[in-house]
mmCIF file of C-alpha atoms and ligand atoms in Angstrom:
data_model
loop_
_atom_site.group_PDB
_atom_site.id
_atom_site.type_symbol
_atom_site.label_atom_id
_atom_site.label_comp_id
_atom_site.label_asym_id
_atom_site.label_seq_id
_atom_site.Cartn_x
_atom_site.Cartn_y
_atom_site.Cartn_z
ATOM 1 C CA MET A 220 36.745 -79.540 45.408
ATOM 2 C CA ASN A 221 40.028 -78.901 47.552
ATOM 3 C CA ILE A 222 39.189 -79.281 51.318
ATOM 4 C CA GLN A 223 42.481 -77.869 52.328
ATOM 5 C CA ASP A 224 41.742 -74.562 49.896
ATOM 6 C CA LEU A 225 39.429 -73.656 52.140
ATOM 7 C CA LEU A 226 41.198 -74.259 55.507
ATOM 8 C CA ARG A 227 42.642 -71.732 57.615
ATOM 9 C CA GLU A 228 46.404 -71.531 57.184
ATOM 10 C CA ASN A 229 47.337 -71.608 61.238
ATOM 11 C CA ILE A 230 44.631 -75.296 61.450
ATOM 12 C CA LYS A 231 46.650 -76.358 57.921
ATOM 13 C CA ASN A 232 50.158 -76.070 59.818
ATOM 14 C CA LEU A 233 48.596 -77.232 63.042
ATOM 15 C CA THR A 234 50.491 -79.755 65.683
ATOM 16 C CA PRO A 235 47.759 -81.105 67.177
ATOM 17 C CA TYR A 236 47.551 -82.089 70.897
ATOM 18 C CA SER A 237 48.664 -85.592 71.355
ATOM 19 C CA SER A 238 47.481 -86.692 74.802
ATOM 20 C CA ALA A 239 48.231 -90.263 76.381
ATOM 21 C CA ARG A 240 45.888 -91.927 75.192
ATOM 22 C CA ASP A 241 47.104 -91.394 71.230
ATOM 23 C CA GLU A 242 50.875 -91.954 71.730
ATOM 24 C CA PHE A 243 49.424 -95.265 73.831
ATOM 25 C CA GLN A 244 46.764 -96.785 72.225
ATOM 26 C CA GLY A 245 47.139 -101.146 73.698
ATOM 27 C CA GLU A 246 46.471 -103.005 76.461
ATOM 28 C CA ALA A 247 48.547 -102.187 79.561
ATOM 29 C CA SER A 248 48.348 -103.418 83.569
ATOM 30 C CA ILE A 249 49.449 -100.268 84.922
ATOM 31 C CA TYR A 250 48.947 -97.236 83.695
ATOM 32 C CA LEU A 251 51.239 -94.011 84.446
ATOM 33 C CA ASP A 252 51.139 -92.097 81.551
ATOM 34 C CA ALA A 253 48.314 -89.109 82.064
ATOM 35 C CA ASN A 254 48.716 -88.173 85.696
ATOM 36 C CA GLU A 255 45.468 -89.519 86.871
ATOM 37 C CA ASN A 256 44.501 -90.847 89.923
ATOM 38 C CA SER A 257 46.032 -94.200 90.264
ATOM 39 C CA PHE A 258 43.884 -94.890 93.319
ATOM 40 C CA GLY A 259 40.540 -94.049 91.684
ATOM 41 C CA SER A 260 36.955 -91.876 92.393
ATOM 42 C CA PRO A 261 35.356 -91.199 95.044
ATOM 43 C CA LEU A 262 31.877 -92.803 93.123
ATOM 44 C CA GLU A 263 30.787 -96.342 92.557
ATOM 45 C CA THR A 264 31.709 -96.015 89.229
ATOM 46 C CA ALA A 265 35.315 -95.415 88.601
ATOM 47 C CA PHE A 266 35.693 -91.829 86.113
ATOM 48 C CA ASN A 267 39.792 -91.864 87.185
ATOM 49 C CA ARG A 268 40.642 -93.026 83.620
ATOM 50 C CA TYR A 269 40.241 -90.566 80.562
ATOM 51 C CA PRO A 270 37.747 -91.042 77.866
ATOM 52 C CA ASP A 271 38.072 -92.502 74.948
ATOM 53 C CA PRO A 272 39.344 -89.170 72.586
ATOM 54 C CA LEU A 273 37.515 -90.662 69.026
ATOM 55 C CA GLN A 274 34.545 -92.804 70.950
ATOM 56 C CA LEU A 275 34.648 -95.900 68.758
ATOM 57 C CA GLU A 276 32.648 -97.344 70.496
ATOM 58 C CA LEU A 277 29.967 -94.812 70.030
ATOM 59 C CA LYS A 278 30.805 -94.796 66.135
ATOM 60 C CA LYS A 279 31.046 -97.916 65.618
ATOM 61 C CA LYS A 280 27.605 -98.170 66.934
ATOM 62 C CA LEU A 281 26.365 -95.431 64.980
ATOM 63 C CA THR A 282 27.776 -97.266 61.786
ATOM 64 C CA THR A 283 25.630 -99.699 62.176
ATOM 65 C CA ILE A 284 22.583 -97.488 62.755
ATOM 66 C CA LYS A 285 23.179 -95.164 59.926
ATOM 67 C CA GLY A 286 25.115 -96.848 57.588
ATOM 68 C CA VAL A 287 28.038 -94.052 58.125
ATOM 69 C CA PRO A 288 31.370 -95.044 58.260
ATOM 70 C CA ALA A 289 33.226 -94.529 61.588
ATOM 71 C CA GLN A 290 35.429 -92.149 59.773
ATOM 72 C CA ASN A 291 32.963 -90.189 58.117
ATOM 73 C CA ILE A 292 31.376 -89.494 61.765
ATOM 74 C CA PHE A 293 32.813 -86.793 64.400
ATOM 75 C CA ILE A 294 31.588 -86.550 67.791
ATOM 76 C CA GLY A 295 30.906 -82.989 69.442
ATOM 77 C CA ASN A 296 29.945 -82.094 72.848
ATOM 78 C CA GLY A 297 26.267 -81.411 71.492
ATOM 79 C CA SER A 298 26.250 -79.901 68.074
ATOM 80 C CA ASP A 299 26.408 -76.554 68.777
ATOM 81 C CA GLU A 300 30.524 -77.984 69.171
ATOM 82 C CA ALA A 301 30.500 -79.372 65.867
ATOM 83 C CA ILE A 302 29.427 -75.486 64.864
ATOM 84 C CA ASP A 303 32.189 -73.553 66.485
ATOM 85 C CA ILE A 304 35.178 -75.839 65.366
ATOM 86 C CA LEU A 305 33.152 -74.871 61.452
ATOM 87 C CA PHE A 306 34.094 -71.562 62.195
ATOM 88 C CA ARG A 307 37.183 -72.339 64.004
ATOM 89 C CA ALA A 308 38.841 -74.468 61.555
ATOM 90 C CA PHE A 309 37.630 -72.650 57.942
ATOM 91 C CA CYS A 310 36.619 -68.872 58.682
ATOM 92 C CA ARG A 311 39.476 -66.504 59.282
ATOM 93 C CA PRO A 312 38.541 -63.981 61.336
ATOM 94 C CA GLY A 313 37.685 -60.455 59.766
ATOM 95 C CA ILE A 314 38.025 -61.439 56.188
ATOM 96 C CA ASP A 315 36.280 -65.012 55.897
ATOM 97 C CA ASN A 316 32.208 -64.442 55.817
ATOM 98 C CA VAL A 317 28.902 -67.234 56.070
ATOM 99 C CA VAL A 318 25.358 -67.241 55.081
ATOM 100 C CA THR A 319 22.872 -68.170 56.988
ATOM 101 C CA VAL A 320 19.190 -68.356 55.560
ATOM 102 C CA PRO A 321 16.884 -66.397 58.790
ATOM 103 C CA PRO A 322 14.815 -67.231 60.622
ATOM 104 C CA THR A 323 16.501 -70.166 61.295
ATOM 105 C CA TYR A 324 18.370 -71.574 64.816
ATOM 106 C CA GLY A 325 20.500 -68.681 66.176
ATOM 107 C CA MET A 326 24.025 -70.123 66.993
ATOM 108 C CA TYR A 327 25.079 -69.973 63.483
ATOM 109 C CA GLU A 328 25.280 -66.198 64.483
ATOM 110 C CA VAL A 329 26.479 -66.527 67.633
ATOM 111 C CA SER A 330 29.547 -68.832 66.887
ATOM 112 C CA ALA A 331 30.207 -66.587 63.852
ATOM 113 C CA ASN A 332 29.976 -63.432 66.261
ATOM 114 C CA ILE A 333 32.135 -65.219 68.711
ATOM 115 C CA ASN A 334 35.278 -66.249 65.849
ATOM 116 C CA ASP A 335 34.838 -62.234 64.190
ATOM 117 C CA VAL A 336 33.584 -64.250 61.345
ATOM 118 C CA GLU A 337 30.999 -61.792 59.182
ATOM 119 C CA ILE A 338 27.509 -63.066 58.705
ATOM 120 C CA ARG A 339 25.550 -62.486 55.647
ATOM 121 C CA LYS A 340 21.786 -63.388 56.155
ATOM 122 C CA VAL A 341 19.478 -64.003 53.212
ATOM 123 C CA ASN A 342 16.343 -64.059 54.624
ATOM 124 C CA LEU A 343 14.029 -67.242 53.738
ATOM 125 C CA LEU A 344 11.592 -66.172 51.092
ATOM 126 C CA PRO A 345 7.528 -65.791 52.868
ATOM 127 C CA ASN A 346 6.763 -69.568 52.052
ATOM 128 C CA TYR A 347 9.832 -70.203 54.653
ATOM 129 C CA GLN A 348 11.945 -71.824 51.399
ATOM 130 C CA LEU A 349 15.285 -70.825 50.491
ATOM 131 C CA ASN A 350 15.251 -67.537 48.412
ATOM 132 C CA LEU A 351 18.432 -69.362 45.577
ATOM 133 C CA GLU A 352 19.002 -65.801 44.069
ATOM 134 C CA GLY A 353 19.719 -64.110 46.904
ATOM 135 C CA ILE A 354 21.999 -66.207 48.204
ATOM 136 C CA ALA A 355 24.299 -66.589 45.428
ATOM 137 C CA GLU A 356 24.402 -62.584 45.058
ATOM 138 C CA ALA A 357 26.131 -63.446 48.757
ATOM 139 C CA ILE A 358 28.613 -65.222 48.182
ATOM 140 C CA ASP A 359 31.886 -64.138 47.102
ATOM 141 C CA LYS A 360 35.506 -65.954 47.379
ATOM 142 C CA ASN A 361 35.594 -65.394 51.027
ATOM 143 C CA THR A 362 31.920 -67.584 52.052
ATOM 144 C CA LYS A 363 33.409 -70.700 53.622
ATOM 145 C CA LEU A 364 30.511 -71.892 54.672
ATOM 146 C CA ILE A 365 26.404 -71.808 54.276
ATOM 147 C CA PHE A 366 24.141 -73.333 57.258
ATOM 148 C CA ILE A 367 20.918 -74.685 55.618
ATOM 149 C CA CYS A 368 18.437 -76.189 58.624
ATOM 150 C CA SER A 369 16.351 -78.939 57.960
ATOM 151 C CA PRO A 370 13.700 -79.127 59.573
ATOM 152 C CA ASN A 371 14.193 -75.356 60.303
ATOM 153 C CA ASN A 372 14.226 -73.784 63.195
ATOM 154 C CA PRO A 373 12.202 -72.364 64.468
ATOM 155 C CA THR A 374 9.754 -72.877 61.071
ATOM 156 C CA GLY A 375 9.485 -76.406 61.457
ATOM 157 C CA ASN A 376 9.208 -76.613 57.910
ATOM 158 C CA SER A 377 11.841 -78.917 55.652
ATOM 159 C CA ILE A 378 13.581 -76.826 53.077
ATOM 160 C CA ASN A 379 13.240 -78.175 49.763
ATOM 161 C CA ARG A 380 15.408 -81.050 48.882
ATOM 162 C CA GLU A 381 16.257 -80.055 45.092
ATOM 163 C CA ASP A 382 17.261 -76.184 46.534
ATOM 164 C CA ILE A 383 19.829 -77.741 49.058
ATOM 165 C CA GLU A 384 21.189 -80.052 45.706
ATOM 166 C CA THR A 385 21.768 -77.164 43.823
ATOM 167 C CA ILE A 386 23.715 -75.394 46.281
ATOM 168 C CA LEU A 387 25.629 -77.976 47.196
ATOM 169 C CA ALA A 388 26.746 -78.892 43.635
ATOM 170 C CA ASN A 389 27.749 -74.873 42.806
ATOM 171 C CA PHE A 390 29.130 -73.417 45.808
ATOM 172 C CA HIS A 391 32.824 -73.751 46.595
ATOM 173 C CA GLY A 392 32.665 -73.653 50.083
ATOM 174 C CA ILE A 393 31.055 -76.231 52.690
ATOM 175 C CA VAL A 394 27.292 -77.052 53.011
ATOM 176 C CA VAL A 395 26.300 -77.797 56.507
ATOM 177 C CA ILE A 396 23.126 -78.885 56.812
ATOM 178 C CA ASP A 397 21.602 -79.622 60.707
ATOM 179 C CA GLU A 398 19.109 -81.808 60.585
ATOM 180 C CA ALA A 399 18.830 -81.675 64.218
ATOM 181 C CA TYR A 400 15.018 -82.622 63.966
ATOM 182 C CA ILE A 401 15.296 -85.150 61.014
ATOM 183 C CA ASN A 402 13.883 -87.632 62.933
ATOM 184 C CA PHE A 403 10.388 -86.069 63.075
ATOM 185 C CA SER A 404 10.519 -85.232 58.950
ATOM 186 C CA ARG A 405 8.843 -87.101 56.309
ATOM 187 C CA GLN A 406 11.903 -86.004 53.902
ATOM 188 C CA LYS A 407 14.891 -88.184 53.619
ATOM 189 C CA THR A 408 18.346 -87.670 55.662
ATOM 190 C CA PHE A 409 21.190 -86.035 53.400
ATOM 191 C CA ILE A 410 23.908 -88.634 55.203
ATOM 192 C CA GLN A 411 23.555 -91.212 52.326
ATOM 193 C CA GLU A 412 24.908 -88.313 50.050
ATOM 194 C CA LEU A 413 28.075 -88.231 51.676
ATOM 195 C CA THR A 414 29.721 -89.796 49.066
ATOM 196 C CA GLU A 415 28.576 -87.880 46.697
ATOM 197 C CA TYR A 416 29.168 -84.550 48.063
ATOM 198 C CA SER A 417 32.618 -83.791 49.670
ATOM 199 C CA ASN A 418 31.555 -80.094 50.511
ATOM 200 C CA LEU A 419 28.769 -81.742 52.662
ATOM 201 C CA VAL A 420 28.575 -81.591 56.505
ATOM 202 C CA VAL A 421 25.241 -82.771 58.008
ATOM 203 C CA LEU A 422 24.730 -82.256 61.629
ATOM 204 C CA GLN A 423 22.608 -84.599 63.594
ATOM 205 C CA THR A 424 21.890 -84.374 67.840
ATOM 206 C CA MET A 425 21.171 -86.999 70.271
ATOM 207 C CA SER A 426 19.311 -83.892 72.027
ATOM 208 C CA LYS A 427 15.894 -84.145 70.307
ATOM 209 C CA ALA A 428 14.314 -87.559 69.760
ATOM 210 C CA TRP A 429 17.141 -89.893 71.467
ATOM 211 C CA GLY A 430 15.610 -87.782 74.684
ATOM 212 C CA LEU A 431 19.334 -87.261 75.918
ATOM 213 C CA ALA A 432 19.688 -83.214 76.041
ATOM 214 C CA ALA A 433 21.417 -83.161 79.068
ATOM 215 C CA LEU A 434 24.459 -85.728 77.929
ATOM 216 C CA ARG A 435 25.399 -83.370 74.991
ATOM 217 C CA VAL A 436 26.193 -85.618 72.482
ATOM 218 C CA GLY A 437 26.207 -84.105 68.921
ATOM 219 C CA MET A 438 26.904 -85.794 65.579
ATOM 220 C CA ALA A 439 28.871 -84.089 62.365
ATOM 221 C CA TYR A 440 28.914 -86.507 59.085
ATOM 222 C CA ALA A 441 31.058 -85.856 56.413
ATOM 223 C CA CYS A 442 33.895 -86.845 54.022
ATOM 224 C CA GLU A 443 37.019 -88.240 55.617
ATOM 225 C CA GLU A 444 39.035 -85.066 55.323
ATOM 226 C CA ILE A 445 36.873 -82.646 56.915
ATOM 227 C CA ILE A 446 36.146 -85.457 60.000
ATOM 228 C CA GLU A 447 40.098 -85.022 59.968
ATOM 229 C CA ILE A 448 39.709 -81.249 60.566
ATOM 230 C CA PHE A 449 37.227 -81.910 63.092
ATOM 231 C CA ASN A 450 39.291 -84.148 65.051
ATOM 232 C CA LYS A 451 42.204 -82.122 64.585
ATOM 233 C CA VAL A 452 40.858 -79.404 65.987
ATOM 234 C CA LYS A 453 38.878 -80.685 68.964
ATOM 235 C CA PRO A 454 39.795 -80.402 72.834
ATOM 236 C CA PRO A 455 41.217 -83.959 73.151
ATOM 237 C CA TYR A 456 38.897 -85.394 75.383
ATOM 238 C CA ASN A 457 35.862 -83.743 74.284
ATOM 239 C CA ILE A 458 32.919 -86.464 75.301
ATOM 240 C CA ASN A 459 33.107 -87.477 78.673
ATOM 241 C CA ARG A 460 32.668 -91.368 79.384
ATOM 242 C CA ALA A 461 29.759 -91.421 81.023
ATOM 243 C CA SER A 462 28.432 -89.549 77.748
ATOM 244 C CA GLN A 463 29.869 -92.085 75.973
ATOM 245 C CA GLU A 464 28.323 -94.721 77.576
ATOM 246 C CA LEU A 465 25.074 -93.755 78.159
ATOM 247 C CA ALA A 466 24.203 -92.671 74.625
ATOM 248 C CA LEU A 467 25.788 -96.273 73.932
ATOM 249 C CA LYS A 468 22.835 -98.046 76.031
ATOM 250 C CA ALA A 469 20.149 -95.756 74.763
ATOM 251 C CA LEU A 470 21.192 -96.677 70.911
ATOM 252 C CA ASP A 471 19.981 -100.416 71.819
ATOM 253 C CA ASN A 472 16.675 -98.792 72.437
ATOM 254 C CA ILE A 473 15.748 -97.536 69.195
ATOM 255 C CA ASP A 474 12.374 -99.118 69.505
ATOM 256 C CA GLN A 475 11.199 -97.011 72.323
ATOM 257 C CA VAL A 476 12.877 -94.026 70.555
ATOM 258 C CA ASN A 477 10.931 -94.831 67.660
ATOM 259 C CA GLN A 478 7.180 -95.371 69.405
ATOM 260 C CA TRP A 479 8.245 -91.742 70.783
ATOM 261 C CA ILE A 480 9.018 -90.415 67.091
ATOM 262 C CA ARG A 481 5.213 -91.638 66.308
ATOM 263 C CA GLU A 482 3.729 -90.556 69.067
ATOM 264 C CA THR A 483 5.402 -87.122 68.682
ATOM 265 C CA VAL A 484 4.243 -86.260 65.528
ATOM 266 C CA ALA A 485 0.845 -87.757 65.981
ATOM 267 C CA GLU A 486 0.757 -84.941 69.321
ATOM 268 C CA ARG A 487 1.847 -82.975 66.933
ATOM 269 C CA ASN A 488 -1.230 -83.051 64.532
ATOM 270 C CA LYS A 489 -3.860 -83.211 66.828
ATOM 271 C CA LEU A 490 -1.632 -80.335 69.261
ATOM 272 C CA ALA A 491 -2.412 -78.496 64.953
ATOM 273 C CA LYS A 492 -5.488 -79.448 65.182
ATOM 274 C CA SER A 493 -6.636 -78.287 68.273
ATOM 275 C CA LEU A 494 -4.938 -75.175 67.371
ATOM 276 C CA THR A 495 -6.529 -74.097 64.318
ATOM 277 C CA GLU A 496 -9.542 -73.897 66.560
ATOM 278 C CA ILE A 497 -9.012 -71.104 68.885
ATOM 279 C CA THR A 498 -10.193 -68.047 67.360
ATOM 280 C CA ILE A 499 -6.951 -66.277 68.040
ATOM 281 C CA VAL A 500 -5.234 -68.793 66.219
ATOM 282 C CA GLU A 501 -4.147 -66.848 62.898
ATOM 283 C CA GLN A 502 -1.890 -69.934 61.453
ATOM 284 C CA VAL A 503 -0.546 -72.925 62.521
ATOM 285 C CA TYR A 504 2.637 -73.985 59.842
ATOM 286 C CA PRO A 505 3.258 -77.189 58.478
ATOM 287 C CA SER A 506 5.989 -78.785 60.661
ATOM 288 C CA ASP A 507 8.609 -81.808 60.064
ATOM 289 C CA ALA A 508 10.112 -81.454 63.707
ATOM 290 C CA ASN A 509 8.485 -82.038 66.799
ATOM 291 C CA PHE A 510 7.629 -78.303 67.392
ATOM 292 C CA LEU A 511 4.929 -75.487 66.237
ATOM 293 C CA LEU A 512 5.224 -72.580 65.208
ATOM 294 C CA VAL A 513 2.032 -70.655 65.571
ATOM 295 C CA LYS A 514 0.855 -66.808 64.842
ATOM 296 C CA ILE A 515 -1.346 -66.186 66.988
ATOM 297 C CA LYS A 516 -2.632 -62.586 68.172
ATOM 298 C CA TYR A 517 -1.553 -60.854 71.433
ATOM 299 C CA ALA A 518 1.534 -63.068 71.333
ATOM 300 C CA ASP A 519 3.184 -61.293 73.685
ATOM 301 C CA TYR A 520 0.377 -61.075 76.237
ATOM 302 C CA LEU A 521 -0.453 -64.755 76.016
ATOM 303 C CA TYR A 522 3.179 -65.578 76.385
ATOM 304 C CA ASN A 523 3.259 -63.830 79.671
ATOM 305 C CA PHE A 524 -0.303 -65.059 80.774
ATOM 306 C CA LEU A 525 1.164 -68.513 80.416
ATOM 307 C CA VAL A 526 4.076 -67.809 82.450
ATOM 308 C CA ASP A 527 2.281 -67.100 84.802
ATOM 309 C CA LYS A 528 0.473 -70.285 84.644
ATOM 310 C CA GLY A 529 3.773 -72.133 84.624
ATOM 311 C CA ILE A 530 3.931 -73.498 81.222
ATOM 312 C CA ILE A 531 6.229 -71.685 79.279
ATOM 313 C CA VAL A 532 6.664 -71.437 75.284
ATOM 314 C CA ARG A 533 9.234 -69.640 73.082
ATOM 315 C CA ASN A 534 8.278 -66.093 71.973
ATOM 316 C CA ARG A 535 9.170 -65.699 68.171
ATOM 317 C CA SER A 536 7.282 -62.881 68.181
ATOM 318 C CA LYS A 537 10.381 -60.389 67.517
ATOM 319 C CA VAL A 538 12.015 -62.834 64.802
ATOM 320 C CA THR A 539 11.830 -61.649 61.301
ATOM 321 C CA LEU A 540 9.260 -63.500 59.409
ATOM 322 C CA CYS A 541 7.781 -64.560 62.475
ATOM 323 C CA GLU A 542 6.114 -61.708 64.002
ATOM 324 C CA SER A 543 3.465 -62.590 66.060
ATOM 325 C CA CYS A 544 4.508 -65.834 66.549
ATOM 326 C CA LEU A 545 5.326 -68.669 69.510
ATOM 327 C CA ARG A 546 6.827 -71.604 68.813
ATOM 328 C CA ILE A 547 5.817 -74.829 71.047
ATOM 329 C CA THR A 548 7.103 -78.068 71.775
ATOM 330 C CA VAL A 549 5.028 -80.845 71.277
ATOM 331 C CA GLY A 550 4.493 -82.333 74.568
ATOM 332 C CA THR A 551 3.027 -85.386 76.112
ATOM 333 C CA PRO A 552 -0.975 -85.786 75.755
ATOM 334 C CA ASP A 553 -1.380 -84.096 79.113
ATOM 335 C CA GLU A 554 0.667 -81.464 78.525
ATOM 336 C CA ASN A 555 -0.839 -80.336 75.265
ATOM 337 C CA LYS A 556 -4.203 -80.946 76.766
ATOM 338 C CA ILE A 557 -3.065 -78.456 79.260
ATOM 339 C CA LEU A 558 -1.738 -75.748 77.438
ATOM 340 C CA ILE A 559 -4.686 -75.739 74.554
ATOM 341 C CA ASN A 560 -7.638 -75.423 77.941
ATOM 342 C CA ALA A 561 -5.337 -72.357 78.968
ATOM 343 C CA ILE A 562 -5.383 -71.057 75.559
ATOM 344 C CA LYS A 563 -9.017 -71.278 75.877
ATOM 345 C CA GLU A 564 -8.931 -69.275 79.149
ATOM 346 C CA PHE A 565 -6.820 -66.424 77.717
ATOM 347 C CA VAL A 566 -8.858 -63.015 77.340
ATOM 348 C CA ILE A 567 -7.524 -59.568 76.389
HETATM 349 C C1 PLP B 684 18.538 -76.658 64.392
HETATM 350 C C2 PLP B 684 19.451 -76.849 65.745
HETATM 351 N N1 PLP B 684 20.601 -77.450 65.753
HETATM 352 C C3 PLP B 684 21.599 -77.907 66.814
HETATM 353 C C4 PLP B 684 20.692 -77.233 68.166
HETATM 354 C C5 PLP B 684 21.583 -77.637 69.274
HETATM 355 O O1 PLP B 684 21.660 -79.151 69.536
HETATM 356 P P1 PLP B 684 22.920 -80.324 70.426
HETATM 357 O O2 PLP B 684 22.090 -79.885 71.394
HETATM 358 O O3 PLP B 684 23.272 -81.286 69.959
HETATM 359 O O4 PLP B 684 23.968 -78.643 70.782
HETATM 360 C C6 PLP B 684 19.637 -77.498 68.340
HETATM 361 C C7 PLP B 684 18.892 -77.215 69.441
HETATM 362 O O5 PLP B 684 17.963 -76.421 69.823
HETATM 363 C C8 PLP B 684 18.856 -76.997 67.364
HETATM 364 O O6 PLP B 684 17.408 -76.717 67.304
#
């Protein structure tokens, strides 16, 4: 498979912006090349210099944790940036199309619409697994990307690995596997398969298990050729220095994060059990993520009742295949207890 054939012509021919830090990379005593404030910052920490455009320290650390070489890593301002770059690099507005498998993460569709790219929706089956035949029918020569979220948001389940492998092996475009919730899953990540599939892009994020949603740090793992395309299209300094430094520091605290993951999974199971025992709850779907999709009677009324009590869950009751469903993030043990008691108080 030739990645260059998938690329938009203007991106193929693009001369990327060359920043001051691209043009001089060594150590110097006086920097007068980037029109920064030479005096400093009005803060305790000096932020007056532009950050590393390629976040090499952070990538080095990710390499030791993930076992993926730095040249196979792109870091974005959240994984949402990686999603947007995929559209801008590969999809010709008004000509190309992408496949999504609803119900799924909403940003694929929003990014498609922003970039004026047709979106072909092939709903998941009632068991929330892929409709492989439907996907095969939806694809044509202008289909550039397929988005598969696993574990899937908002359903919480992992997508069957063999089905994803079937798509990876047969689709002549890019398969994006969004693993935002992979840390909570019993399933293995796909990042070890990068050498096997040149059309694979795996998205992960520091916004979920790593607890850094406010810093906006997301990763795309892919073959070197795709990572070079990301780097060509991205804004020069897309990850600010504070985020780079704090993310690097956080990666030293992997034991804490693993502890939280274990606690979250234990709480998820407890919460699922407690919810199942409530009479208005019709179904708690199996989850590999840090949230539960719950089919519940009077979902809209209950949602508003919880809002009035200061408890905010996500109302998904209008979403295809999620009718009458609320999506509930697993909280701390105390938060989960308060939630359960509040739902028990609800009377229609
Ligand atoms: C499946 C999925 N992918 C990506 C994201 C966005 O992640 P980030 O914060 O890295 O942009 C989310 C956020 O909710 C998500 O649910």
